[in-house]
XYZ file of C-alpha atoms in Angstrom:
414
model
C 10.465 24.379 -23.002
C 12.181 22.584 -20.150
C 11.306 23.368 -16.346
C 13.923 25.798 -13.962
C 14.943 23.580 -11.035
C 12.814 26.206 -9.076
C 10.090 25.831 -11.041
C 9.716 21.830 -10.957
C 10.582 22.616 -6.751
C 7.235 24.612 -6.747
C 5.034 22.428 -9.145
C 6.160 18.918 -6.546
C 4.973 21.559 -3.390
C 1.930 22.839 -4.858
C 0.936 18.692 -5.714
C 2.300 18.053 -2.678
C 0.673 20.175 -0.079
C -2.606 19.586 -1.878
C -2.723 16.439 -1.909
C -0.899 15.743 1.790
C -3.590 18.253 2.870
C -6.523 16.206 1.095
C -4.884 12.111 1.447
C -3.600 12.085 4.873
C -6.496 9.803 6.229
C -6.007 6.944 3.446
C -2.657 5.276 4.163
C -2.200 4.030 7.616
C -4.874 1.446 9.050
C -7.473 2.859 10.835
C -7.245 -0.197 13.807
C -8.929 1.177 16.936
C -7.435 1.730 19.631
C -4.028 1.555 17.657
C -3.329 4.699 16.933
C -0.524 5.730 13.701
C 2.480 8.400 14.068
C -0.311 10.504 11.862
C -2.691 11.273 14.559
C 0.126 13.819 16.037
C 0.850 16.939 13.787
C 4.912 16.192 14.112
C 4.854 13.313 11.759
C 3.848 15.775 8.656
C 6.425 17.892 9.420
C 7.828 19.203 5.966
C 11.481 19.134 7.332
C 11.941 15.651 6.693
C 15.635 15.243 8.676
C 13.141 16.739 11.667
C 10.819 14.522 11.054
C 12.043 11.561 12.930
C 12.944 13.879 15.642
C 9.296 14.998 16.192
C 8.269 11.517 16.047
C 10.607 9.849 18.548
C 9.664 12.980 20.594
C 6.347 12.020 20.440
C 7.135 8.178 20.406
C 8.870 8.602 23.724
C 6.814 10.952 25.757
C 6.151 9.798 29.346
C 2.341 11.171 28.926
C 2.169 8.402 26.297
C 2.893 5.191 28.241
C 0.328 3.071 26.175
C 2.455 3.878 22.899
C 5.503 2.379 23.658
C 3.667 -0.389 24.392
C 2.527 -0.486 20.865
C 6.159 -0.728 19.539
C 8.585 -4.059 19.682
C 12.418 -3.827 20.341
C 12.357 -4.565 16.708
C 11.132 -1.014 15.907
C 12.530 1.034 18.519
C 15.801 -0.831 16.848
C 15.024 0.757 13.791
C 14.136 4.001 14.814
C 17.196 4.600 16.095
C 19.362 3.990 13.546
C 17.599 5.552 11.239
C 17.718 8.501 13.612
C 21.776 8.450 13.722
C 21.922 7.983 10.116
C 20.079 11.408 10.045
C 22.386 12.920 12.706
C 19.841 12.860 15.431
C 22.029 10.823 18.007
C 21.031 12.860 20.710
C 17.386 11.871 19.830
C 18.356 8.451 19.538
C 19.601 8.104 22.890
C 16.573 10.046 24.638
C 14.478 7.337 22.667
C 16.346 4.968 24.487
C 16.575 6.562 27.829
C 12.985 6.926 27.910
C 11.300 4.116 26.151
C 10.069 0.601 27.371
C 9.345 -1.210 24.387
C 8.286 -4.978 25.260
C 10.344 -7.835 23.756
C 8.507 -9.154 20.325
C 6.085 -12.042 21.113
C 5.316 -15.160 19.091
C 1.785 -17.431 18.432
C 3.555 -20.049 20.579
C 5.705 -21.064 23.615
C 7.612 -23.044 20.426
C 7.856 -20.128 18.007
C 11.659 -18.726 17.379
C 12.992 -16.424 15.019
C 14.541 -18.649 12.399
C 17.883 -17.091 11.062
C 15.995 -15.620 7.909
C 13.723 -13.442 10.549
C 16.839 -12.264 12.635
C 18.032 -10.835 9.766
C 14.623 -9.586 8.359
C 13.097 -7.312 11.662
C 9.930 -7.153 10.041
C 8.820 -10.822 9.941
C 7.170 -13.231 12.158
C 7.518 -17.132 11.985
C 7.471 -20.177 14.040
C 8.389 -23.568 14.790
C 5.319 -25.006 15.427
C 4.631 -28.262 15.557
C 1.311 -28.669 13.914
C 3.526 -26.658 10.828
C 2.711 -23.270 9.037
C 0.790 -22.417 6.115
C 2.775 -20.584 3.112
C 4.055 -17.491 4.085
C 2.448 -14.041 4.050
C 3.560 -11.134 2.851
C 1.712 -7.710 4.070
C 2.120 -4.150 2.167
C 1.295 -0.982 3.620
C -0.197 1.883 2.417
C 0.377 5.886 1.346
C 1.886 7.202 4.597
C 2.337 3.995 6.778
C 5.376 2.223 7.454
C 6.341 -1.115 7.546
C 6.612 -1.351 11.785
C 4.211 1.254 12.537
C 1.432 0.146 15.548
C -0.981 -0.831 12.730
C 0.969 -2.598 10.925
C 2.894 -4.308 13.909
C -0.502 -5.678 15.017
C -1.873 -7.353 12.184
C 1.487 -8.967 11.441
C 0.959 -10.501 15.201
C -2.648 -11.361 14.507
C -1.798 -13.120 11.213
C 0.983 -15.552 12.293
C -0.774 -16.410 15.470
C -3.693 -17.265 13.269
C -1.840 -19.239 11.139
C -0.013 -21.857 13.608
C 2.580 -19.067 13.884
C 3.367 -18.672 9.780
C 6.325 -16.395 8.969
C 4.492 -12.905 8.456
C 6.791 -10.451 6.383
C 5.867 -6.950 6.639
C 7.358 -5.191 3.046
C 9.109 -1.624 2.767
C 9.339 0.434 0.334
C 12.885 2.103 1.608
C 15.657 1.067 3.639
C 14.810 2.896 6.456
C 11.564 3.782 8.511
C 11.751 7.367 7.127
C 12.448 6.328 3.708
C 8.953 4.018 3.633
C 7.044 6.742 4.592
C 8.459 8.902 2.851
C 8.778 7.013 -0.544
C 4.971 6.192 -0.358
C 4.929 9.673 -1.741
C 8.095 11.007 -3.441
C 9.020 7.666 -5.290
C 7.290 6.609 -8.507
C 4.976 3.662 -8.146
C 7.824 2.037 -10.811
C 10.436 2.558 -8.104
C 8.340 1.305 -4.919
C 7.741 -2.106 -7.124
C 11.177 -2.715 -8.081
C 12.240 -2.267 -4.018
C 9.192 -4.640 -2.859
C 10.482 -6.972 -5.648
C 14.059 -6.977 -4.628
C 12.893 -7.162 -0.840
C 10.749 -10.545 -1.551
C 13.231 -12.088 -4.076
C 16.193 -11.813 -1.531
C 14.081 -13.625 1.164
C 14.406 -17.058 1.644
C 11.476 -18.027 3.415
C 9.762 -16.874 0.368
C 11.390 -18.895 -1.683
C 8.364 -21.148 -2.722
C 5.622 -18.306 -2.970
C 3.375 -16.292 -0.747
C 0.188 -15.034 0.029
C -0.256 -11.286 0.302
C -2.150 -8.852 2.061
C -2.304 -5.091 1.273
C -3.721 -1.626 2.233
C -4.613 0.828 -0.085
C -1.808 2.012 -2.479
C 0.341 -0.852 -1.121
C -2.224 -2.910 -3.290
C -1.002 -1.325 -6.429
C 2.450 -2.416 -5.318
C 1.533 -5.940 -4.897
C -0.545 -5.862 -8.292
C 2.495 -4.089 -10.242
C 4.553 -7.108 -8.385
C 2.649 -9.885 -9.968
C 2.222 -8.605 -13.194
C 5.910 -7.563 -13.684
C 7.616 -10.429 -11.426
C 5.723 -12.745 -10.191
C 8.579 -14.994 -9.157
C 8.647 -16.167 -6.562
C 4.784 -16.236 -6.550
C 1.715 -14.938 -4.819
C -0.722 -17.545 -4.600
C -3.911 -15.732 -3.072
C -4.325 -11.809 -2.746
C -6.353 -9.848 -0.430
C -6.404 -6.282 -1.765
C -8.168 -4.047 1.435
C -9.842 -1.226 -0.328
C -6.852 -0.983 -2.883
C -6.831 1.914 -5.924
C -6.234 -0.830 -7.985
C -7.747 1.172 -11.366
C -6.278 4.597 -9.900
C -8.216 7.857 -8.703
C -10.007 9.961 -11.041
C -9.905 12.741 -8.569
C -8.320 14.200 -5.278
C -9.488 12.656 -1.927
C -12.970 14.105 0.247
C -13.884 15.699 -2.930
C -16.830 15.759 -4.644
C -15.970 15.599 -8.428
C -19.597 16.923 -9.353
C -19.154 20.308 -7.381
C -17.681 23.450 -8.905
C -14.621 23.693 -6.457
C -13.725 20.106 -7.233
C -13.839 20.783 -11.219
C -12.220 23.655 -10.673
C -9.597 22.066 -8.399
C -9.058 19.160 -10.662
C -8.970 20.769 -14.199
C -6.192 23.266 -12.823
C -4.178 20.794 -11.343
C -4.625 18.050 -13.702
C -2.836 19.718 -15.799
C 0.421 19.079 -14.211
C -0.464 15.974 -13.730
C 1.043 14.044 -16.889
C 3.934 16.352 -16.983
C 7.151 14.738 -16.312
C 8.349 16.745 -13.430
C 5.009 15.594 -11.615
C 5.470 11.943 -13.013
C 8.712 11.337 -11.851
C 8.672 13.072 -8.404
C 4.994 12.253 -7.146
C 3.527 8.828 -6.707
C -0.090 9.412 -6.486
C 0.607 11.300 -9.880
C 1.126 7.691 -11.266
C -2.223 6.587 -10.927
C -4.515 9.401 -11.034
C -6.599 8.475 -14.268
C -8.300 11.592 -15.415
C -11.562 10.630 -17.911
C -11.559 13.680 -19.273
C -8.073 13.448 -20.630
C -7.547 10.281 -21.813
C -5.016 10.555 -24.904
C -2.747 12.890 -22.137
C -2.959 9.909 -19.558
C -2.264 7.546 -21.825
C 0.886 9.500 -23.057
C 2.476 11.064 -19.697
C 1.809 8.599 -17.165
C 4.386 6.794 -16.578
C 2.901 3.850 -14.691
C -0.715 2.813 -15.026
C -1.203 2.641 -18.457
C 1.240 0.070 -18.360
C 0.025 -1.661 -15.705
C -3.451 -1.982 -17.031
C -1.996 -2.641 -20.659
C -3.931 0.481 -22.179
C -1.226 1.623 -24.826
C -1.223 0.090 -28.391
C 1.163 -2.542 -28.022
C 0.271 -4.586 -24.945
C 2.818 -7.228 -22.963
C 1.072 -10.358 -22.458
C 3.533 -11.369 -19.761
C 1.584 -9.182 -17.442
C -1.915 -11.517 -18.584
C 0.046 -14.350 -17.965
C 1.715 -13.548 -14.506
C -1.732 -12.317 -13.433
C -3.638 -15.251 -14.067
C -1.848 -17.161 -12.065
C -3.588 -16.143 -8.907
C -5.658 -18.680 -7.210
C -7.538 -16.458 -5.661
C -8.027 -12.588 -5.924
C -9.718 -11.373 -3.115
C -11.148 -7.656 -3.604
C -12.775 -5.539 -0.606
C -14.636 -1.697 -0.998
C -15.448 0.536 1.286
C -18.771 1.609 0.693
C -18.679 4.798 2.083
C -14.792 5.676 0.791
C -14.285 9.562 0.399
C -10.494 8.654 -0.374
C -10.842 6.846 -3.627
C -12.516 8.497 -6.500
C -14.343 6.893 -8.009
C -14.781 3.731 -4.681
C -15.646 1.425 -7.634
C -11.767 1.244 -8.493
C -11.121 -0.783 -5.509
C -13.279 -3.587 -7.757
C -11.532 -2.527 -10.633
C -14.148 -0.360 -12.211
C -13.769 3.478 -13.024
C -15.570 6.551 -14.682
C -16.429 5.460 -18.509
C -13.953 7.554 -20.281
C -15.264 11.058 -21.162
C -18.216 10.700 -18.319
C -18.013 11.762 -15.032
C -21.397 11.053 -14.600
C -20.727 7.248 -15.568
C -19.147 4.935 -13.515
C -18.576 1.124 -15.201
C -18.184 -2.020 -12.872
C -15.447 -4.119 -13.673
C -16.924 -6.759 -15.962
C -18.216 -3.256 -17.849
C -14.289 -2.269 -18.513
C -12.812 -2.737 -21.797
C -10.288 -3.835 -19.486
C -12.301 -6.709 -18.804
C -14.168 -7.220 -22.111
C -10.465 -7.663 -23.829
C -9.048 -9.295 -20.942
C -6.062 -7.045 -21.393
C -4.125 -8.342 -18.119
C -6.065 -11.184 -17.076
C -9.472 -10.087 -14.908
C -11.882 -12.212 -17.474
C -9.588 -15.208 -17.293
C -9.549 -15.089 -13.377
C -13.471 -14.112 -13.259
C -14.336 -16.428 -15.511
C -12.395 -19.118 -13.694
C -13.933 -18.400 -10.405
C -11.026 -16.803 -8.629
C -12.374 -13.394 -7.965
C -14.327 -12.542 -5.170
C -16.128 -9.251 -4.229
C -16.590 -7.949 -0.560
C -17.609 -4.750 0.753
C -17.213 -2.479 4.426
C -19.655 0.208 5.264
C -17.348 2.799 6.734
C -15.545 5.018 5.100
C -11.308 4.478 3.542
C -9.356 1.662 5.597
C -12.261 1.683 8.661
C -12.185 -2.032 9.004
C -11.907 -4.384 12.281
C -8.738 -6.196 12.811
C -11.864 -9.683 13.172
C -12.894 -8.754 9.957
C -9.402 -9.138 8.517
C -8.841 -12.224 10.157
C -11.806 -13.567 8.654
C -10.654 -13.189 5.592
C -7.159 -14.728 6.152
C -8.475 -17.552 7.251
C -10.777 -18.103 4.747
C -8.132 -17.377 1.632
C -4.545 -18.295 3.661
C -5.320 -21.883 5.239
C -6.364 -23.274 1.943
C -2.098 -24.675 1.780
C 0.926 -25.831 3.941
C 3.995 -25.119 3.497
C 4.867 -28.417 2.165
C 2.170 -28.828 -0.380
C 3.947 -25.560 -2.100
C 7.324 -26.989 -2.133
């Protein structure tokens, strides 16, 4: 029996609120002092045309001087237009009226904008003379946004690491709303196919890439290589990514009553396909308990992980092709359920009280999109953080990029 528009309406709320209420520490970057639109109550607001009001409200406050420091003209750009195109002009000129944003700065006294960056205000890149590596490519996570203070930051902090490489910061929709927003009302299908169309359609990627992501943005990136792949992404550095899915909803303890309780009611609506096709998170949560319904109504992992019956060995392929896969957990992550998915381990189907490590997977064991081949070769390696979801120092990043991102020039990928 089909759903009444009203009814799917209140199914995507209930999910909605619940999991909003529950997931709205694990998208954005937790970079001290930066601080994320999330930290102020107007950025959740559930009218989404008032959203942007709220948050160029907030953005511009004179009590706030240090934010707008936070933001390039770049951003501010952007945030106004996308406030006229919701019919928020007024808004859009207080933002202006009121705002200082700082011109965008470069790694060098030589670094310009080349044409493909002008037209592209989410990328970094540079003339300089001692020459860039290969690009970079950085995807953000549940929540975030492509020019948001976090994400604004580490784009800086890579290039300038880098001899000033071009830095491309991905979306997920046209407009700063939209990437929000779409981080939770756009399939995980949907959100690959506009990160694929985004890299394919930039010329400085022309020749490959490494990438970078946060938390569900490293689901993006995976779905990316295994589906596209083309151009390429030569090393990946997944910051505590769900990259096997969530087995169960965010600061919840799966053992306790309330959390059984919680996630056997709910659950249930997961693998319907109102749920599937209006919630993202709904696209990788991988109950154990309820494996033939996963397998059946979600529309996106299964795929991904090549779990149904007839498996596409393009994704093996594609995958393998890493050089490097670069995997980081947070040992203390209340966000992901079970943590151990960030290393591509889960819950041992049926057993809650099981958790498998990767090479313990019958992902793994059958090699059914490419780990073994890529462990086996020597291109996966494990790190861990001791704090809790995305609590990581912007040093400790950088350590990482410079380990896995100076290892080619430009030209040597050409």
């Amino acid at each position: 029996m089909g759903h009444t528009p009203c009814t799917v309406r209140q199914i995507r709320h209930m999910f909605a609120v619940l999991l909003l209420c529950v997931i709205l520490d694990s998208g954005a970057v937790r970079l001290q002092p930066l601080q994320g639109f999330k930290n102020d109550p107007a950025w959740w607001t559930p009218e989404k045309p008032k959203m942007l009001a709220e948050v160029a409200k907030w953005f511009s406050k004179e009590t706030k001087p240090d934010w707008n420091q936070k933001f390039d003209t770049i951003a501010v750009t952007e945030l106004q237009a996308d406030l006229r195109k919701s019919g928020l002009s007024s808004t859009a000129a207080l933002l202006q009226s009121r705002s200082t944003p700082r011109a965008p700065t470069y790694a060098s006294s030589q670094e310009v904008p080349t044409a493909a960056s002008a037209s592209n205000p989410t990328a970094t890149t540079s003339g300089n003379a001692d020459g860039p590596y290969i690009p970079v490519v950085q995807m953000h996570g549940m929540g975030d946004f492509s020019v948001s203070p976090g994400m604004v930051e580490i784009r800086r902090a890579i290039s300038k690491l880098l001899n000033g490489t071009y830095v491309k910061s991905a979306k997920v929709g046209a407009t700063l709303g939209a990437d929000s927003r779409n981080t939770f009302f756009t399939t995980m299908n949907a959100q690959i196919e506009f990160f694929a169309k985004e890299v394919k359609a930039d010329p400085e990627l022309k020749n490959g890439f490494n990438a970078v992501g946060f938390s569900q943005g490293n689901l993006v990136i995976r779905g990316y290589i295994e589906r596209h792949n083309d151009p390429p992404v030569l090393n990946f550095i997944s910051m505590h990514g769900v990259m096997l899915g969530v087995a169960g909803f965010p600061q919840c303890n799966l053992s306790s009553y309330i959390c059984k309780t919680l996630d056997q009611s709910l659950g249930k609506l997961a693998y319907t396909s109102s749920v599937q096709h209006h919630l993202a998170q709904a696209n990788y949560f991988r109950d154990p308990m309820r494996i033939p319904e996963y397998l059946e109504g979600n529309l996106f992992l299964p795929d991904l992980n090549n779990e149904g019956e007839i498996q596409n060995h393009a994704y093996t392929e594609r995958f393998t092709q890493l050089n490097k896969l670069v995997l980081v957990k947070a040992l203390g992550d209340t966000e992901v359920v079970p943590n151990e998915s960030e290393w591509f381990g889960f819950y041992e189907d049926g057993n809650l009280d099981s958790i498998l490590t990767m090479n313990e997977t019958v992902w793994y064991k059958e090699d059914r999109f490419g780990l073994k081949t890529l462990d086996e070769a020597g291109k996966i390696d494990l790190y861990s953080t001791p704090g809790n979801h995305l609590e990581f120092s912007l040093d400790y990043l950088l350590d990482l990029v410079s380990k896995y991102f100076r290892t080619n020039k430009v030209a040597e990928v050409q």
